[in-house]
Tab-separated table of C-alpha atoms in Angstrom:
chain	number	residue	atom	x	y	z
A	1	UNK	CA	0.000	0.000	0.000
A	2	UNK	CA	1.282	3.584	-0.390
A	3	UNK	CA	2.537	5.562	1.852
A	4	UNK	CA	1.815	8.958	3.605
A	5	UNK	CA	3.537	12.339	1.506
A	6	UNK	CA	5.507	12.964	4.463
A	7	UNK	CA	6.575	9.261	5.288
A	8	UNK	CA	7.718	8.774	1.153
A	9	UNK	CA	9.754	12.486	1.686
A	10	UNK	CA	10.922	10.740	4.691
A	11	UNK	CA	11.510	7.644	3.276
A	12	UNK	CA	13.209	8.888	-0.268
A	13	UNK	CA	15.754	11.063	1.816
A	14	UNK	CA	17.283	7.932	3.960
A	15	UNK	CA	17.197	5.834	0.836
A	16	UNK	CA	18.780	8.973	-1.079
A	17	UNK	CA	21.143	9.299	1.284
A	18	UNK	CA	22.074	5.165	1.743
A	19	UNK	CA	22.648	5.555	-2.483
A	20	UNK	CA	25.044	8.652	-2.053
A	21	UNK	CA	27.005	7.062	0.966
A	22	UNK	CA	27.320	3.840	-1.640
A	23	UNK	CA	28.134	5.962	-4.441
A	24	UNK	CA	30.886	8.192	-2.319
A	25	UNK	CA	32.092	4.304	-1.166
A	26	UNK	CA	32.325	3.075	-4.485
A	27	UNK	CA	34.168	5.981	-5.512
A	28	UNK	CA	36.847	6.249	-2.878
A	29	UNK	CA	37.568	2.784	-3.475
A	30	UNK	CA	38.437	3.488	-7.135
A	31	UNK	CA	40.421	6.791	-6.334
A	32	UNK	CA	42.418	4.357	-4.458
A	33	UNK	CA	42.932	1.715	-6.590
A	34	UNK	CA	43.564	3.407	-9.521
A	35	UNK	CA	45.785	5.635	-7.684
A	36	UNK	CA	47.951	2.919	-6.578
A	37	UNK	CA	47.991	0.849	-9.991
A	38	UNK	CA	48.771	4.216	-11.673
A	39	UNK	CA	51.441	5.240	-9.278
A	40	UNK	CA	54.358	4.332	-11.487
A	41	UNK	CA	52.941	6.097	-14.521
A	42	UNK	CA	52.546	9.299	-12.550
A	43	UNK	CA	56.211	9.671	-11.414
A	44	UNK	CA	57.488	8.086	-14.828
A	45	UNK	CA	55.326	11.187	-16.436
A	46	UNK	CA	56.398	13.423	-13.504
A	47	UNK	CA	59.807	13.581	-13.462
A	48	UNK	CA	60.091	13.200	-17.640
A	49	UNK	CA	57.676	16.652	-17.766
A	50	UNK	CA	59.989	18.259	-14.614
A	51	UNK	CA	63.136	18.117	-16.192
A	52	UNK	CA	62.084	18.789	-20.267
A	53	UNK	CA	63.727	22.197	-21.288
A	54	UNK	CA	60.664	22.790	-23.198
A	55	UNK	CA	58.205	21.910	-20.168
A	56	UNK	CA	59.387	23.079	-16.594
A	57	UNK	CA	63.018	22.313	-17.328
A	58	UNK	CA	63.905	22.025	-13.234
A	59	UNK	CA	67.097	22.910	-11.579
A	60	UNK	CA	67.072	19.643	-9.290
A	61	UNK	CA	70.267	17.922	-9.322
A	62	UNK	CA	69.255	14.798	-11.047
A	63	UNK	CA	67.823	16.459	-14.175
A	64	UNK	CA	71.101	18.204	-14.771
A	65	UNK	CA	73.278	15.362	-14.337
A	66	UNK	CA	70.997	12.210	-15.382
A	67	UNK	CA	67.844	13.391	-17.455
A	68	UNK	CA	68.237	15.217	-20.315
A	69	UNK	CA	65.942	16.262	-23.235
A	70	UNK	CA	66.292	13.126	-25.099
A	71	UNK	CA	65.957	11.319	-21.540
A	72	UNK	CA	62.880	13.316	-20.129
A	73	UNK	CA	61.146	12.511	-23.744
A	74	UNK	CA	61.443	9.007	-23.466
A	75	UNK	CA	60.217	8.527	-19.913
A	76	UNK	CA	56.874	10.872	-21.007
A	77	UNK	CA	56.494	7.796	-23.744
A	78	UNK	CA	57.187	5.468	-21.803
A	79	UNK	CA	54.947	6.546	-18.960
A	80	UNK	CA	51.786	7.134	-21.419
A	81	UNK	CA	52.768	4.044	-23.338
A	82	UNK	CA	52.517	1.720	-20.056
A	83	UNK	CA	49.322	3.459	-19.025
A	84	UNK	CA	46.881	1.695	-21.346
A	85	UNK	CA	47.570	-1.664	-19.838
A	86	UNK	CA	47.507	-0.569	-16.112
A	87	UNK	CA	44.214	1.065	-16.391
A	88	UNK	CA	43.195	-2.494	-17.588
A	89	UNK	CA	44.603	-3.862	-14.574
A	90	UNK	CA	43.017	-1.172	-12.261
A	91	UNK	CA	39.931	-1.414	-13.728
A	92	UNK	CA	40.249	-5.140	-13.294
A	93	UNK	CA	41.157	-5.217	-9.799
A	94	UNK	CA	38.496	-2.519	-8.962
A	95	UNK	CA	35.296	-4.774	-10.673
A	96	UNK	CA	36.675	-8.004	-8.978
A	97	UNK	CA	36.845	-6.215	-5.669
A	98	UNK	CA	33.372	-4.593	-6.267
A	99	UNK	CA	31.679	-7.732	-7.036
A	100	UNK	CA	33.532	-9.764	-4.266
A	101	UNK	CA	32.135	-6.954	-1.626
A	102	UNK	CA	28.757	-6.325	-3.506
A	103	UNK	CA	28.972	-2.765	-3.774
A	104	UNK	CA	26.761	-2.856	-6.547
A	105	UNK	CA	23.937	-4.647	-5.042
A	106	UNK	CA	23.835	-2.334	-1.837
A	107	UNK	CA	22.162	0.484	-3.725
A	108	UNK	CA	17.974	0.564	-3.434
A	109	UNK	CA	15.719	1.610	-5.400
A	110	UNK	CA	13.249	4.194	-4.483
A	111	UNK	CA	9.972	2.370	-4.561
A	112	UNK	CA	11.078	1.393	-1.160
A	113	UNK	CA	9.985	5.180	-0.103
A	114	UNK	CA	6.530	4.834	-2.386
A	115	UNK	CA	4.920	1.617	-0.982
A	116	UNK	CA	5.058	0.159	2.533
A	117	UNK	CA	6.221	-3.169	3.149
A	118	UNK	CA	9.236	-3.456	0.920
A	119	UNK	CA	12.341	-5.510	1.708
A	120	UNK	CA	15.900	-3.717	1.900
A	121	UNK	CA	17.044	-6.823	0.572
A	122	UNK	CA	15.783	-8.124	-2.548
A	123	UNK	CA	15.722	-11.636	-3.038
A	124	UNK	CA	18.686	-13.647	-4.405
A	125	UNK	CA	21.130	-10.470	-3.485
A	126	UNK	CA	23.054	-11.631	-0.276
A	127	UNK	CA	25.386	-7.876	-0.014
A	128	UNK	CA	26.682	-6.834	3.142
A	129	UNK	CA	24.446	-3.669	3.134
A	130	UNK	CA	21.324	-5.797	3.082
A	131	UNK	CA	19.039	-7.028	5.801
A	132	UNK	CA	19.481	-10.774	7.276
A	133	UNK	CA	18.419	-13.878	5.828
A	134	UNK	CA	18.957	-12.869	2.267
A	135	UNK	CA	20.087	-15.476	-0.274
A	136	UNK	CA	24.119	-15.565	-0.419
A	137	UNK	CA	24.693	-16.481	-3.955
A	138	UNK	CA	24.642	-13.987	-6.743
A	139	UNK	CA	23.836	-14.384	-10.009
A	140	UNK	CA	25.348	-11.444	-12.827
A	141	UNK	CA	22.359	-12.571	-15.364
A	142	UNK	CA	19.426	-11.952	-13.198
């Protein structure tokens, strides 16, 4: 049966605000591991852009006695070139992790807040976000 206007306002800002927390979760967690997987690109890029003449051309010790033009061009290459594959592998890494914690599942859907009686769980979705007593097994095609 429905619900009352003010118990679905109620209702659609907890549920609203469950999503957004799951979101802001899901999020962090792929700042992080993209971050980490793409750590070597960044200082490969880094220091090849810091010591270019043409770029920022720094005074640091190492780009005037080990990285030179030449030098500082290769590593931006090689820093861009090795990026396709680890976003592959971040990417990777993120969906596995995502689907072994079942981030995806955690996030309801508003006709919670529209009709009383629904389930925070749904069945066959056993995430750690849902209520007790849910199926545990998961299946990607239903």
């Amino acid at each position: 049966e429905p619900r009352s206007p003010w118990c679905c306002l109620a209702w659609t800002l907890v549920i609203g605000t469950m999503n957004s927390l799951v979101f802001l979760l899901n999020l962090l967690l792929m700042f992080v591991i993209f971050t980490i997987v793409l750590l070597p690109t960044i200082v490969v890029v880094y220091f090849g852009f810091q010591c270019h003449s043409q770029v920022l051309h720094s005074s640091a010790r190492y780009c005037k006695s080990i990285l030179d033009d030449n030098s500082s061009s290769a590593l931006i290459i090689l820093g861009f070139v090795i990026m396709s594959p680890l976003l592959v592998v971040a990417m990777a890494l993120y969906c596995s992790l995502a689907r072994r914690l079942r981030l995806l599942v955690c996030f309801q859907p508003y006709s919670l807040a529209v009709y009383k009686g629904g389930r925070w769980c749904r069945p066959g979705e056993g995430a750690p976000c849902c209520a007790r007593g849910c199926n545990t097994q998961l299946k990607a095609w239903v």
